[in-house]
Amino acid sequence: MSSKTRGIFSTAAQLAVVTVSAKVIGFLREAAIGYFFGATTTSDIYYLANSFVANALFALTSAASVVLIPMYIKKKRQGGERSFLGSVCIALTVISLLMVFALEALSPWLSHILAPSADDGYIQTLTIFIRVLMLGFPLSLIANIFVSILNAESRFGFAAVTGLIYSTFGIAFVVLFHDSIGLLAMAISTVLAYFVQCLILIPKAKQYISFSENNSEGRRDIQRVLLLSLPVLTSNGFVALSGLVGRILASTLETGSVSALAYSKTIFDLVYQVVCNSVITVLFTKISISAADGDNQKVGSYVSKGINLLILVALPLAVWTMLCSTEIVTVVFQRGAFDAEATEITSLATALVAPSFLLSGVYMLLNKVFYANEDYCFSAVVCVIAMICNLVGAIVGSFYLGLPGIVLAGLLSDTVLCVLLLVVALKKDYLGVFRIDGKNLVQVAASSVLSTLILLLVKTSLHLDMSAVLILQLYVVVFGGSYFFFLMLFGNSQSKMMLSGVIKRITELVLRAKKSA
């Protein structure tokens, strides 16, 4: 295993550890919402409003991030990167404020679109949630820009820190104010959390930013960022719209369907952020630098390593989640107002969304290749095609299958994105020498199948009289232990590298402890 692969894995693993802490707190936040509000009309309204605002935030902040990093790397080589960032920050902040004013005014109209079959009381409450959540829009944009800058400087982990702040505020406000103002407490905490994130990130990022006089070069930089952001914004907008369409269609189904999608997405986000995003965040900076140098061979090498790592970790996690979705949802959410009926519908959504652990990771990694090469327009075209597939699939699927049909449409969309992006990236020679490790894929697939058989044998033959937490822990040990055992038995090189990396890290910690003692 090359030293570069070890470096990628090591950095991604450290970032994953930080992200796990933030996501565990995020789980507790969602569990608190589930405990006090369950899967009810109130939680449906909150998640529908939050989905709209979060998707709007994702479209804009992600567009700014993926355009900024490649341009920032080029500016560093030319000089003037600090004033470039200052000009861009001011321009994007002004744009976000204008968007807030517009969306605040249009929120009643938007509420009718988001919940077309709802009554007046539902619409009024939904409007209030949207208006409160939108107040955090500019603050979230600023925080995400600062995180992108720090990522470009290889100072990873701040995204997890901001997530930790968001979740901690949410838990505190829901626990303290659920009786008085209900889930509006969560909306208010979101705005305050974004404000605190900015206060923490500003001292870290200010050394890379200079708010100098906005000269002609600064205006050209702003124009270029905005011009390049348009196709990315369009691309992200269609991706966000795909998710929003699912929530809107779910609002026409049985009560709790919107909440079930939201709770299952919480589980999806944990795996995606810890596993996929940790790898992608590290690789995007490396891919951008290689693309700026015109070294497509190195880009292809990084992408190959990234996909092989995702297959190694995300594929078995998807299989295990599908097998244990009921136990996962029971442990995480089933308490208080979150009853057995809510568990059933949420566990179904969780099992069906699990394959997206791998598909979304591969799609986002390939998308970064196009962004690093500043080929934003084609990415937007692909997202439009995928959104059409998702839209048609969700409408047809919800009619015939209900909630499962909406989730399956998302899987179809992710598959289309992966295939199209990979085919075109190879055709445009963005990936140079690109190779999926077939041996690794076969070993991972065989280990996953054998581990599945062992877990199913345990589940069907043992009738355990113990708590859901202990049962879930047992399933983790059985599947995870079996999977790792078979990988080692098959001589999988990446698993050996992971084991040696863990042993090395533990040794370093022990030696450090001895020295301090």
JSON list of C-alpha atoms in Angstrom, two decimals, residues 64-147:
[
{"chain": "A", "resi": 64, "resn": "ALA", "atom": "CA", "xyz": [-19.69, 28.86, -3.22]},
{"chain": "A", "resi": 65, "resn": "SER", "atom": "CA", "xyz": [-17.47, 26.20, -1.62]},
{"chain": "A", "resi": 66, "resn": "VAL", "atom": "CA", "xyz": [-16.69, 24.15, -4.71]},
{"chain": "A", "resi": 67, "resn": "VAL", "atom": "CA", "xyz": [-15.93, 27.25, -6.79]},
{"chain": "A", "resi": 68, "resn": "LEU", "atom": "CA", "xyz": [-13.87, 28.96, -4.10]},
{"chain": "A", "resi": 69, "resn": "ILE", "atom": "CA", "xyz": [-11.38, 26.15, -3.37]},
{"chain": "A", "resi": 70, "resn": "PRO", "atom": "CA", "xyz": [-9.99, 25.68, -6.93]},
{"chain": "A", "resi": 71, "resn": "MET", "atom": "CA", "xyz": [-9.89, 29.47, -7.50]},
{"chain": "A", "resi": 72, "resn": "TYR", "atom": "CA", "xyz": [-8.28, 30.07, -4.10]},
{"chain": "A", "resi": 73, "resn": "ILE", "atom": "CA", "xyz": [-5.53, 27.52, -4.87]},
{"chain": "A", "resi": 74, "resn": "LYS", "atom": "CA", "xyz": [-4.77, 29.26, -8.17]},
{"chain": "A", "resi": 75, "resn": "LYS", "atom": "CA", "xyz": [-4.83, 32.69, -6.52]},
{"chain": "A", "resi": 76, "resn": "LYS", "atom": "CA", "xyz": [-2.32, 31.53, -3.89]},
{"chain": "A", "resi": 77, "resn": "ARG", "atom": "CA", "xyz": [0.16, 30.77, -6.64]},
{"chain": "A", "resi": 78, "resn": "GLN", "atom": "CA", "xyz": [-0.42, 34.12, -8.31]},
{"chain": "A", "resi": 79, "resn": "GLY", "atom": "CA", "xyz": [-0.71, 36.20, -5.14]},
{"chain": "A", "resi": 80, "resn": "GLY", "atom": "CA", "xyz": [-3.65, 38.28, -3.92]},
{"chain": "A", "resi": 81, "resn": "GLU", "atom": "CA", "xyz": [-5.66, 35.41, -2.44]},
{"chain": "A", "resi": 82, "resn": "ARG", "atom": "CA", "xyz": [-6.51, 37.35, 0.74]},
{"chain": "A", "resi": 83, "resn": "SER", "atom": "CA", "xyz": [-8.14, 40.29, -1.04]},
{"chain": "A", "resi": 84, "resn": "PHE", "atom": "CA", "xyz": [-9.86, 37.81, -3.38]},
{"chain": "A", "resi": 85, "resn": "LEU", "atom": "CA", "xyz": [-11.53, 36.09, -0.45]},
{"chain": "A", "resi": 86, "resn": "GLY", "atom": "CA", "xyz": [-12.50, 39.40, 1.15]},
{"chain": "A", "resi": 87, "resn": "SER", "atom": "CA", "xyz": [-14.26, 40.60, -2.00]},
{"chain": "A", "resi": 88, "resn": "VAL", "atom": "CA", "xyz": [-16.06, 37.30, -2.46]},
{"chain": "A", "resi": 89, "resn": "CYS", "atom": "CA", "xyz": [-17.22, 37.17, 1.18]},
{"chain": "A", "resi": 90, "resn": "ILE", "atom": "CA", "xyz": [-18.74, 40.65, 0.98]},
{"chain": "A", "resi": 91, "resn": "ALA", "atom": "CA", "xyz": [-20.49, 39.94, -2.32]},
{"chain": "A", "resi": 92, "resn": "LEU", "atom": "CA", "xyz": [-21.96, 36.61, -1.22]},
{"chain": "A", "resi": 93, "resn": "THR", "atom": "CA", "xyz": [-23.13, 38.05, 2.10]},
{"chain": "A", "resi": 94, "resn": "VAL", "atom": "CA", "xyz": [-25.01, 40.84, 0.30]},
{"chain": "A", "resi": 95, "resn": "ILE", "atom": "CA", "xyz": [-26.59, 38.32, -2.07]},
{"chain": "A", "resi": 96, "resn": "SER", "atom": "CA", "xyz": [-27.69, 36.09, 0.81]},
{"chain": "A", "resi": 97, "resn": "LEU", "atom": "CA", "xyz": [-29.30, 39.05, 2.60]},
{"chain": "A", "resi": 98, "resn": "LEU", "atom": "CA", "xyz": [-31.27, 39.92, -0.52]},
{"chain": "A", "resi": 99, "resn": "MET", "atom": "CA", "xyz": [-32.39, 36.29, -0.76]},
{"chain": "A", "resi": 100, "resn": "VAL", "atom": "CA", "xyz": [-33.57, 36.39, 2.86]},
{"chain": "A", "resi": 101, "resn": "PHE", "atom": "CA", "xyz": [-35.71, 39.48, 2.25]},
{"chain": "A", "resi": 102, "resn": "ALA", "atom": "CA", "xyz": [-37.23, 37.92, -0.87]},
{"chain": "A", "resi": 103, "resn": "LEU", "atom": "CA", "xyz": [-37.96, 34.53, 0.72]},
{"chain": "A", "resi": 104, "resn": "GLU", "atom": "CA", "xyz": [-39.37, 36.09, 3.89]},
{"chain": "A", "resi": 105, "resn": "ALA", "atom": "CA", "xyz": [-41.89, 37.95, 1.74]},
{"chain": "A", "resi": 106, "resn": "LEU", "atom": "CA", "xyz": [-42.68, 34.87, -0.37]},
{"chain": "A", "resi": 107, "resn": "SER", "atom": "CA", "xyz": [-42.92, 32.41, 2.54]},
{"chain": "A", "resi": 108, "resn": "PRO", "atom": "CA", "xyz": [-46.78, 32.17, 2.59]},
{"chain": "A", "resi": 109, "resn": "TRP", "atom": "CA", "xyz": [-46.78, 31.36, -1.13]},
{"chain": "A", "resi": 110, "resn": "LEU", "atom": "CA", "xyz": [-43.94, 28.86, -0.64]},
{"chain": "A", "resi": 111, "resn": "SER", "atom": "CA", "xyz": [-45.86, 27.16, 2.17]},
{"chain": "A", "resi": 112, "resn": "HIS", "atom": "CA", "xyz": [-48.79, 26.47, -0.16]},
{"chain": "A", "resi": 113, "resn": "ILE", "atom": "CA", "xyz": [-46.37, 24.91, -2.67]},
{"chain": "A", "resi": 114, "resn": "LEU", "atom": "CA", "xyz": [-44.65, 22.77, -0.02]},
{"chain": "A", "resi": 115, "resn": "ALA", "atom": "CA", "xyz": [-47.94, 21.50, 1.44]},
{"chain": "A", "resi": 116, "resn": "PRO", "atom": "CA", "xyz": [-50.54, 21.78, -1.34]},
{"chain": "A", "resi": 117, "resn": "SER", "atom": "CA", "xyz": [-53.22, 19.75, 0.45]},
{"chain": "A", "resi": 118, "resn": "ALA", "atom": "CA", "xyz": [-52.77, 21.26, 3.95]},
{"chain": "A", "resi": 119, "resn": "ASP", "atom": "CA", "xyz": [-55.32, 23.35, 5.83]},
{"chain": "A", "resi": 120, "resn": "ASP", "atom": "CA", "xyz": [-54.89, 27.02, 6.85]},
{"chain": "A", "resi": 121, "resn": "GLY", "atom": "CA", "xyz": [-53.54, 26.23, 10.31]},
{"chain": "A", "resi": 122, "resn": "TYR", "atom": "CA", "xyz": [-50.86, 23.96, 8.85]},
{"chain": "A", "resi": 123, "resn": "ILE", "atom": "CA", "xyz": [-49.88, 26.63, 6.29]},
{"chain": "A", "resi": 124, "resn": "GLN", "atom": "CA", "xyz": [-49.64, 29.39, 8.91]},
{"chain": "A", "resi": 125, "resn": "THR", "atom": "CA", "xyz": [-47.40, 27.29, 11.16]},
{"chain": "A", "resi": 126, "resn": "LEU", "atom": "CA", "xyz": [-45.24, 26.24, 8.22]},
{"chain": "A", "resi": 127, "resn": "THR", "atom": "CA", "xyz": [-44.82, 29.92, 7.22]},
{"chain": "A", "resi": 128, "resn": "ILE", "atom": "CA", "xyz": [-43.64, 30.84, 10.71]},
{"chain": "A", "resi": 129, "resn": "PHE", "atom": "CA", "xyz": [-41.04, 28.06, 10.70]},
{"chain": "A", "resi": 130, "resn": "ILE", "atom": "CA", "xyz": [-39.72, 29.09, 7.28]},
{"chain": "A", "resi": 131, "resn": "ARG", "atom": "CA", "xyz": [-39.41, 32.74, 8.31]},
{"chain": "A", "resi": 132, "resn": "VAL", "atom": "CA", "xyz": [-37.52, 31.93, 11.51]},
{"chain": "A", "resi": 133, "resn": "LEU", "atom": "CA", "xyz": [-35.16, 29.45, 9.85]},
{"chain": "A", "resi": 134, "resn": "MET", "atom": "CA", "xyz": [-34.39, 31.83, 6.98]},
{"chain": "A", "resi": 135, "resn": "LEU", "atom": "CA", "xyz": [-32.89, 34.34, 9.43]},
{"chain": "A", "resi": 136, "resn": "GLY", "atom": "CA", "xyz": [-29.87, 32.06, 9.77]},
{"chain": "A", "resi": 137, "resn": "PHE", "atom": "CA", "xyz": [-29.23, 31.96, 6.01]},
{"chain": "A", "resi": 138, "resn": "PRO", "atom": "CA", "xyz": [-26.47, 34.64, 5.78]},
{"chain": "A", "resi": 139, "resn": "LEU", "atom": "CA", "xyz": [-24.75, 33.37, 8.94]},
{"chain": "A", "resi": 140, "resn": "SER", "atom": "CA", "xyz": [-24.70, 29.82, 7.61]},
{"chain": "A", "resi": 141, "resn": "LEU", "atom": "CA", "xyz": [-23.23, 31.00, 4.31]},
{"chain": "A", "resi": 142, "resn": "ILE", "atom": "CA", "xyz": [-20.42, 32.89, 6.06]},
{"chain": "A", "resi": 143, "resn": "ALA", "atom": "CA", "xyz": [-19.64, 29.90, 8.30]},
{"chain": "A", "resi": 144, "resn": "ASN", "atom": "CA", "xyz": [-19.47, 27.55, 5.31]},
{"chain": "A", "resi": 145, "resn": "ILE", "atom": "CA", "xyz": [-17.18, 29.89, 3.38]},
{"chain": "A", "resi": 146, "resn": "PHE", "atom": "CA", "xyz": [-14.80, 30.01, 6.36]},
{"chain": "A", "resi": 147, "resn": "VAL", "atom": "CA", "xyz": [-14.85, 26.21, 6.65]}
]
